[in-house]
Amino acid sequence: MLDLLRADRVLTVVRAPEIGDARDLCAALVAGGIHVVELTYTTPDLPRHLERAASTAGETGAVVGAGTVQTGAQAKQAIDAGAQFLVTPGQGPEAAAIAEAARAAQVPVVLGAFTPSEVMTALALGSDAVKIFPAHQLGPKYFKDLNGPFPGVPLIPSGGVNAGNARDFLAAGALAVSAGTDVVAPADVAAGNWQEITSKAATFCKALQ
């Protein structure tokens, strides 16, 4: 997953009330140039969608993980459903349990953080990369500041990242960026507007070049 992020410089975070078909969603994103797909627990019946996406990953070429993971039980459930990585929005009381579940399954985990102290905690818990959320609050310059005390730490901005500012985050030292509704609008996901999602993914990827 991290190797793909270094190559693509982008993953997409899917937040939608329903996913028409997780396989077709992943295929649409890969066709547009985005291979790392984060399906979140804010979507009802997430394990079913993870199973569908994971079982067809050989066809689509996507690497699919679970996001908005907040408990150890959710982490284990997602892994059992086929999640290839885990992402948290922050560090709640079960952050250590989530990281331990990921380690036990040899699945990468990306813990959420905002402050330098939270970045330090994420690294101490064994986070493979650190998600900075909400990134738009302090902008790309914040990533340049974080690179001072944390050189080489893979940081991923999430929240408010779009085609207009994504390159600035990368230039400031981010490993990759999280593309959200700019690429996967909830209405498009629910309606199965796969061609539109492919087009938006391609546009976002082009903006990174």
PDB file of C-alpha atoms in Angstrom:
ATOM      1  CA  MET A   1       0.000   0.000   0.000  1.00  0.00           C
ATOM      2  CA  LEU A   2       2.764   2.452   0.899  1.00  0.00           C
ATOM      3  CA  ASP A   3       4.664   1.608  -2.291  1.00  0.00           C
ATOM      4  CA  LEU A   4       1.542   2.365  -4.330  1.00  0.00           C
ATOM      5  CA  LEU A   5       1.102   5.651  -2.494  1.00  0.00           C
ATOM      6  CA  ARG A   6       4.674   6.636  -3.264  1.00  0.00           C
ATOM      7  CA  ALA A   7       3.981   5.938  -6.936  1.00  0.00           C
ATOM      8  CA  ASP A   8       0.449   7.352  -7.277  1.00  0.00           C
ATOM      9  CA  ARG A   9       0.754  10.060  -4.571  1.00  0.00           C
ATOM     10  CA  VAL A  10      -3.007   9.734  -3.937  1.00  0.00           C
ATOM     11  CA  LEU A  11      -5.635   7.539  -2.332  1.00  0.00           C
ATOM     12  CA  THR A  12      -9.358   8.105  -2.275  1.00  0.00           C
ATOM     13  CA  VAL A  13     -11.634   8.134   0.767  1.00  0.00           C
ATOM     14  CA  VAL A  14     -15.192   7.016   0.043  1.00  0.00           C
ATOM     15  CA  ARG A  15     -17.944   8.435   2.251  1.00  0.00           C
ATOM     16  CA  ALA A  16     -21.351   7.588   0.849  1.00  0.00           C
ATOM     17  CA  PRO A  17     -24.748   6.531   2.197  1.00  0.00           C
ATOM     18  CA  GLU A  18     -24.619   3.521  -0.130  1.00  0.00           C
ATOM     19  CA  ILE A  19     -22.185   1.870  -2.520  1.00  0.00           C
ATOM     20  CA  GLY A  20     -23.869   0.467  -5.618  1.00  0.00           C
ATOM     21  CA  ASP A  21     -21.140  -2.107  -6.252  1.00  0.00           C
ATOM     22  CA  ALA A  22     -17.759  -1.936  -4.524  1.00  0.00           C
ATOM     23  CA  ARG A  23     -16.094  -3.870  -7.327  1.00  0.00           C
ATOM     24  CA  ASP A  24     -17.304  -1.457 -10.001  1.00  0.00           C
ATOM     25  CA  LEU A  25     -16.372   1.510  -7.803  1.00  0.00           C
ATOM     26  CA  CYS A  26     -12.801   0.237  -7.445  1.00  0.00           C
ATOM     27  CA  ALA A  27     -12.559  -0.508 -11.171  1.00  0.00           C
ATOM     28  CA  ALA A  28     -13.724   3.028 -11.964  1.00  0.00           C
ATOM     29  CA  LEU A  29     -11.122   4.567  -9.670  1.00  0.00           C
ATOM     30  CA  VAL A  30      -8.276   2.412 -11.006  1.00  0.00           C
ATOM     31  CA  ALA A  31      -9.298   3.356 -14.562  1.00  0.00           C
ATOM     32  CA  GLY A  32      -8.814   6.979 -13.535  1.00  0.00           C
ATOM     33  CA  GLY A  33      -5.393   6.313 -12.005  1.00  0.00           C
ATOM     34  CA  ILE A  34      -6.192   5.855  -8.287  1.00  0.00           C
ATOM     35  CA  HIS A  35      -5.326   2.384  -6.948  1.00  0.00           C
ATOM     36  CA  VAL A  36      -5.593   2.800  -3.163  1.00  0.00           C
ATOM     37  CA  VAL A  37      -9.203   2.925  -1.991  1.00  0.00           C
ATOM     38  CA  GLU A  38     -10.386   3.587   1.559  1.00  0.00           C
ATOM     39  CA  LEU A  39     -13.960   2.510   2.287  1.00  0.00           C
ATOM     40  CA  THR A  40     -15.189   3.947   5.577  1.00  0.00           C
ATOM     41  CA  TYR A  41     -17.297   2.861   8.501  1.00  0.00           C
ATOM     42  CA  THR A  42     -19.572   5.834   7.847  1.00  0.00           C
ATOM     43  CA  THR A  43     -21.080   3.736   5.038  1.00  0.00           C
ATOM     44  CA  PRO A  44     -23.666   1.242   6.336  1.00  0.00           C
ATOM     45  CA  ASP A  45     -22.825  -2.449   6.053  1.00  0.00           C
ATOM     46  CA  LEU A  46     -19.149  -1.750   5.410  1.00  0.00           C
ATOM     47  CA  PRO A  47     -17.911  -5.357   5.867  1.00  0.00           C
ATOM     48  CA  ARG A  48     -20.084  -6.496   2.955  1.00  0.00           C
ATOM     49  CA  HIS A  49     -18.593  -3.849   0.686  1.00  0.00           C
ATOM     50  CA  LEU A  50     -15.068  -4.670   1.857  1.00  0.00           C
ATOM     51  CA  GLU A  51     -15.614  -8.356   1.095  1.00  0.00           C
ATOM     52  CA  ARG A  52     -16.868  -7.525  -2.396  1.00  0.00           C
ATOM     53  CA  ALA A  53     -13.952  -5.183  -3.109  1.00  0.00           C
ATOM     54  CA  ALA A  54     -11.309  -7.488  -1.623  1.00  0.00           C
ATOM     55  CA  SER A  55     -12.561 -10.628  -3.382  1.00  0.00           C
ATOM     56  CA  THR A  56     -12.371  -8.869  -6.756  1.00  0.00           C
ATOM     57  CA  ALA A  57      -9.105  -6.989  -6.169  1.00  0.00           C
ATOM     58  CA  GLY A  58      -7.349  -9.312  -8.598  1.00  0.00           C
ATOM     59  CA  GLU A  59      -9.703  -8.130 -11.328  1.00  0.00           C
ATOM     60  CA  THR A  60      -9.655  -4.412 -10.521  1.00  0.00           C
ATOM     61  CA  GLY A  61      -6.065  -3.905  -9.391  1.00  0.00           C
ATOM     62  CA  ALA A  62      -7.197  -1.911  -6.359  1.00  0.00           C
ATOM     63  CA  VAL A  63      -5.773  -2.064  -2.853  1.00  0.00           C
ATOM     64  CA  VAL A  64      -8.744  -1.670  -0.522  1.00  0.00           C
ATOM     65  CA  GLY A  65      -8.744  -0.741   3.138  1.00  0.00           C
ATOM     66  CA  ALA A  66     -11.075   0.357   5.910  1.00  0.00           C
ATOM     67  CA  GLY A  67     -11.285   3.910   7.186  1.00  0.00           C
ATOM     68  CA  THR A  68     -12.884   5.667  10.148  1.00  0.00           C
ATOM     69  CA  VAL A  69     -11.877   2.665  12.251  1.00  0.00           C
ATOM     70  CA  GLN A  70     -12.471   3.613  15.892  1.00  0.00           C
ATOM     71  CA  THR A  71     -12.353   0.372  17.883  1.00  0.00           C
ATOM     72  CA  GLY A  72     -10.342  -2.796  18.060  1.00  0.00           C
ATOM     73  CA  ALA A  73     -13.470  -4.773  17.214  1.00  0.00           C
ATOM     74  CA  GLN A  74     -13.974  -2.761  14.028  1.00  0.00           C
ATOM     75  CA  ALA A  75     -10.312  -3.305  13.116  1.00  0.00           C
ATOM     76  CA  LYS A  76     -10.647  -7.084  13.449  1.00  0.00           C
ATOM     77  CA  GLN A  77     -13.976  -7.078  11.601  1.00  0.00           C
ATOM     78  CA  ALA A  78     -12.494  -5.102   8.712  1.00  0.00           C
ATOM     79  CA  ILE A  79      -9.442  -7.363   8.498  1.00  0.00           C
ATOM     80  CA  ASP A  80     -11.661 -10.452   8.493  1.00  0.00           C
ATOM     81  CA  ALA A  81     -13.623  -8.888   5.632  1.00  0.00           C
ATOM     82  CA  GLY A  82     -10.424  -8.483   3.607  1.00  0.00           C
ATOM     83  CA  ALA A  83      -9.213  -4.958   4.399  1.00  0.00           C
ATOM     84  CA  GLN A  84      -5.609  -4.547   3.264  1.00  0.00           C
ATOM     85  CA  PHE A  85      -4.970  -1.527   5.474  1.00  0.00           C
ATOM     86  CA  LEU A  86      -6.663   0.402   8.302  1.00  0.00           C
ATOM     87  CA  VAL A  87      -7.077   4.153   8.795  1.00  0.00           C
ATOM     88  CA  THR A  88      -8.336   5.994  11.874  1.00  0.00           C
ATOM     89  CA  PRO A  89      -9.688   9.573  12.062  1.00  0.00           C
ATOM     90  CA  GLY A  90      -7.719  10.257  15.255  1.00  0.00           C
ATOM     91  CA  GLN A  91      -6.491   8.561  18.408  1.00  0.00           C
ATOM     92  CA  GLY A  92      -9.294   7.495  20.714  1.00  0.00           C
ATOM     93  CA  PRO A  93      -9.030   5.186  23.699  1.00  0.00           C
ATOM     94  CA  GLU A  94      -8.740   2.111  21.441  1.00  0.00           C
ATOM     95  CA  ALA A  95      -5.968   3.381  19.182  1.00  0.00           C
ATOM     96  CA  ALA A  96      -3.525   0.890  20.693  1.00  0.00           C
ATOM     97  CA  ALA A  97      -5.993  -1.971  20.163  1.00  0.00           C
ATOM     98  CA  ILE A  98      -6.437  -0.971  16.520  1.00  0.00           C
ATOM     99  CA  ALA A  99      -2.680  -0.840  15.974  1.00  0.00           C
ATOM    100  CA  GLU A 100      -2.253  -4.224  17.696  1.00  0.00           C
ATOM    101  CA  ALA A 101      -4.947  -5.826  15.514  1.00  0.00           C
ATOM    102  CA  ALA A 102      -3.178  -4.498  12.433  1.00  0.00           C
ATOM    103  CA  ARG A 103       0.205  -5.791  13.593  1.00  0.00           C
ATOM    104  CA  ALA A 104      -1.216  -9.216  14.413  1.00  0.00           C
ATOM    105  CA  ALA A 105      -2.625  -9.479  10.878  1.00  0.00           C
ATOM    106  CA  GLN A 106       0.444  -7.839   9.260  1.00  0.00           C
ATOM    107  CA  VAL A 107      -1.798  -5.143   7.807  1.00  0.00           C
ATOM    108  CA  PRO A 108      -0.556  -1.526   7.520  1.00  0.00           C
ATOM    109  CA  VAL A 109      -2.218   0.975   9.841  1.00  0.00           C
ATOM    110  CA  VAL A 110      -2.459   4.735   9.359  1.00  0.00           C
ATOM    111  CA  LEU A 111      -3.409   6.484  12.588  1.00  0.00           C
ATOM    112  CA  GLY A 112      -4.953   9.936  12.477  1.00  0.00           C
ATOM    113  CA  ALA A 113      -3.295  12.934  14.132  1.00  0.00           C
ATOM    114  CA  PHE A 114      -3.337  16.714  14.084  1.00  0.00           C
ATOM    115  CA  THR A 115      -0.735  17.990  16.540  1.00  0.00           C
ATOM    116  CA  PRO A 116       2.965  17.132  16.832  1.00  0.00           C
ATOM    117  CA  SER A 117       2.217  15.307  20.089  1.00  0.00           C
ATOM    118  CA  GLU A 118      -0.361  13.155  18.317  1.00  0.00           C
ATOM    119  CA  VAL A 119       2.121  12.398  15.531  1.00  0.00           C
ATOM    120  CA  MET A 120       4.593  11.220  18.179  1.00  0.00           C
ATOM    121  CA  THR A 121       1.940   9.011  19.778  1.00  0.00           C
ATOM    122  CA  ALA A 122       0.963   7.528  16.405  1.00  0.00           C
ATOM    123  CA  LEU A 123       4.572   6.644  15.672  1.00  0.00           C
ATOM    124  CA  ALA A 124       5.021   5.139  19.151  1.00  0.00           C
ATOM    125  CA  LEU A 125       1.994   2.918  18.496  1.00  0.00           C
ATOM    126  CA  GLY A 126       3.596   1.647  15.296  1.00  0.00           C
ATOM    127  CA  SER A 127       1.673   3.614  12.694  1.00  0.00           C
ATOM    128  CA  ASP A 128       3.089   2.926   9.213  1.00  0.00           C
ATOM    129  CA  ALA A 129       2.080   6.410   8.093  1.00  0.00           C
ATOM    130  CA  VAL A 130       0.241   9.242   9.833  1.00  0.00           C
ATOM    131  CA  LYS A 131      -2.917  10.875   8.534  1.00  0.00           C
ATOM    132  CA  ILE A 132      -3.139  14.587   9.304  1.00  0.00           C
ATOM    133  CA  PHE A 133      -6.799  15.542   9.684  1.00  0.00           C
ATOM    134  CA  PRO A 134      -8.361  17.998   9.031  1.00  0.00           C
ATOM    135  CA  ALA A 135      -5.499  19.107   6.790  1.00  0.00           C
ATOM    136  CA  HIS A 136      -7.202  22.177   5.326  1.00  0.00           C
ATOM    137  CA  GLN A 137      -7.289  23.898   8.734  1.00  0.00           C
ATOM    138  CA  LEU A 138      -3.563  24.736   8.630  1.00  0.00           C
ATOM    139  CA  GLY A 139      -2.786  24.029   4.982  1.00  0.00           C
ATOM    140  CA  PRO A 140       0.360  22.872   3.161  1.00  0.00           C
ATOM    141  CA  LYS A 141       2.727  25.069   5.192  1.00  0.00           C
ATOM    142  CA  TYR A 142       1.902  22.972   8.252  1.00  0.00           C
ATOM    143  CA  PHE A 143       3.377  19.922   6.511  1.00  0.00           C
ATOM    144  CA  LYS A 144       6.601  21.788   5.872  1.00  0.00           C
ATOM    145  CA  ASP A 145       6.681  22.645   9.592  1.00  0.00           C
ATOM    146  CA  LEU A 146       6.042  19.019  10.606  1.00  0.00           C
ATOM    147  CA  ASN A 147       8.879  17.823   8.387  1.00  0.00           C
ATOM    148  CA  GLY A 148      11.292  19.687  10.668  1.00  0.00           C
ATOM    149  CA  PRO A 149      10.903  17.453  13.744  1.00  0.00           C
ATOM    150  CA  PHE A 150       9.638  14.462  11.754  1.00  0.00           C
ATOM    151  CA  PRO A 151      11.914  14.113   8.702  1.00  0.00           C
ATOM    152  CA  GLY A 152      11.068  11.107   6.594  1.00  0.00           C
ATOM    153  CA  VAL A 153       7.809  10.337   8.413  1.00  0.00           C
ATOM    154  CA  PRO A 154       5.124   9.512   5.821  1.00  0.00           C
ATOM    155  CA  LEU A 155       2.371  12.090   6.329  1.00  0.00           C
ATOM    156  CA  ILE A 156      -0.949  12.004   4.484  1.00  0.00           C
ATOM    157  CA  PRO A 157      -3.228  15.062   4.477  1.00  0.00           C
ATOM    158  CA  SER A 158      -6.946  14.368   4.615  1.00  0.00           C
ATOM    159  CA  GLY A 159      -9.923  16.707   4.745  1.00  0.00           C
ATOM    160  CA  GLY A 160     -10.306  19.608   2.358  1.00  0.00           C
ATOM    161  CA  VAL A 161      -7.740  18.317  -0.152  1.00  0.00           C
ATOM    162  CA  ASN A 162      -8.767  18.966  -3.753  1.00  0.00           C
ATOM    163  CA  ALA A 163      -7.318  19.222  -7.248  1.00  0.00           C
ATOM    164  CA  GLY A 164      -6.483  22.868  -6.609  1.00  0.00           C
ATOM    165  CA  ASN A 165      -4.291  22.391  -3.542  1.00  0.00           C
ATOM    166  CA  ALA A 166      -3.093  18.779  -3.710  1.00  0.00           C
ATOM    167  CA  ARG A 167       0.230  19.616  -5.408  1.00  0.00           C
ATOM    168  CA  ASP A 168       0.994  22.162  -2.683  1.00  0.00           C
ATOM    169  CA  PHE A 169       0.640  19.480   0.006  1.00  0.00           C
ATOM    170  CA  LEU A 170       2.951  17.156  -1.913  1.00  0.00           C
ATOM    171  CA  ALA A 171       5.491  19.928  -2.459  1.00  0.00           C
ATOM    172  CA  ALA A 172       5.418  20.605   1.287  1.00  0.00           C
ATOM    173  CA  GLY A 173       6.491  17.037   2.025  1.00  0.00           C
ATOM    174  CA  ALA A 174       3.349  14.893   2.149  1.00  0.00           C
ATOM    175  CA  LEU A 175       3.791  11.271   1.079  1.00  0.00           C
ATOM    176  CA  ALA A 176       0.435  11.303  -0.713  1.00  0.00           C
ATOM    177  CA  VAL A 177      -2.911  13.060  -0.465  1.00  0.00           C
ATOM    178  CA  SER A 178      -6.407  11.822   0.312  1.00  0.00           C
ATOM    179  CA  ALA A 179      -8.958  12.638  -2.375  1.00  0.00           C
ATOM    180  CA  GLY A 180     -12.502  12.753  -1.041  1.00  0.00           C
ATOM    181  CA  THR A 181     -15.691  14.162  -2.509  1.00  0.00           C
ATOM    182  CA  ASP A 182     -13.650  15.929  -5.196  1.00  0.00           C
ATOM    183  CA  VAL A 183     -13.411  12.469  -6.795  1.00  0.00           C
ATOM    184  CA  VAL A 184     -16.057  10.298  -5.138  1.00  0.00           C
ATOM    185  CA  ALA A 185     -19.127  12.456  -4.626  1.00  0.00           C
ATOM    186  CA  PRO A 186     -21.590  10.503  -2.431  1.00  0.00           C
ATOM    187  CA  ALA A 187     -24.371  10.877  -5.002  1.00  0.00           C
ATOM    188  CA  ASP A 188     -22.153   9.450  -7.768  1.00  0.00           C
ATOM    189  CA  VAL A 189     -21.155   6.488  -5.597  1.00  0.00           C
ATOM    190  CA  ALA A 190     -24.710   5.688  -4.566  1.00  0.00           C
ATOM    191  CA  ALA A 191     -26.023   6.012  -8.128  1.00  0.00           C
ATOM    192  CA  GLY A 192     -23.184   4.054  -9.696  1.00  0.00           C
ATOM    193  CA  ASN A 193     -22.009   6.889 -11.941  1.00  0.00           C
ATOM    194  CA  TRP A 194     -18.768   5.046 -12.612  1.00  0.00           C
ATOM    195  CA  GLN A 195     -17.795   6.941 -15.757  1.00  0.00           C
ATOM    196  CA  GLU A 196     -18.093  10.236 -13.875  1.00  0.00           C
ATOM    197  CA  ILE A 197     -15.924   8.898 -11.064  1.00  0.00           C
ATOM    198  CA  THR A 198     -13.287   7.700 -13.538  1.00  0.00           C
ATOM    199  CA  SER A 199     -13.263  11.140 -15.150  1.00  0.00           C
ATOM    200  CA  LYS A 200     -12.903  12.916 -11.799  1.00  0.00           C
ATOM    201  CA  ALA A 201     -10.134  10.541 -10.708  1.00  0.00           C
ATOM    202  CA  ALA A 202      -8.225  11.185 -13.935  1.00  0.00           C
ATOM    203  CA  THR A 203      -8.625  14.948 -13.511  1.00  0.00           C
ATOM    204  CA  PHE A 204      -7.340  14.774  -9.932  1.00  0.00           C
ATOM    205  CA  CYS A 205      -4.347  12.633 -10.927  1.00  0.00           C
ATOM    206  CA  LYS A 206      -3.497  15.033 -13.748  1.00  0.00           C
ATOM    207  CA  ALA A 207      -3.474  17.903 -11.256  1.00  0.00           C
ATOM    208  CA  LEU A 208      -0.711  16.131  -9.324  1.00  0.00           C
ATOM    209  CA  GLN A 209       1.675  16.100 -12.263  1.00  0.00           C
TER     210      GLN A 209
END
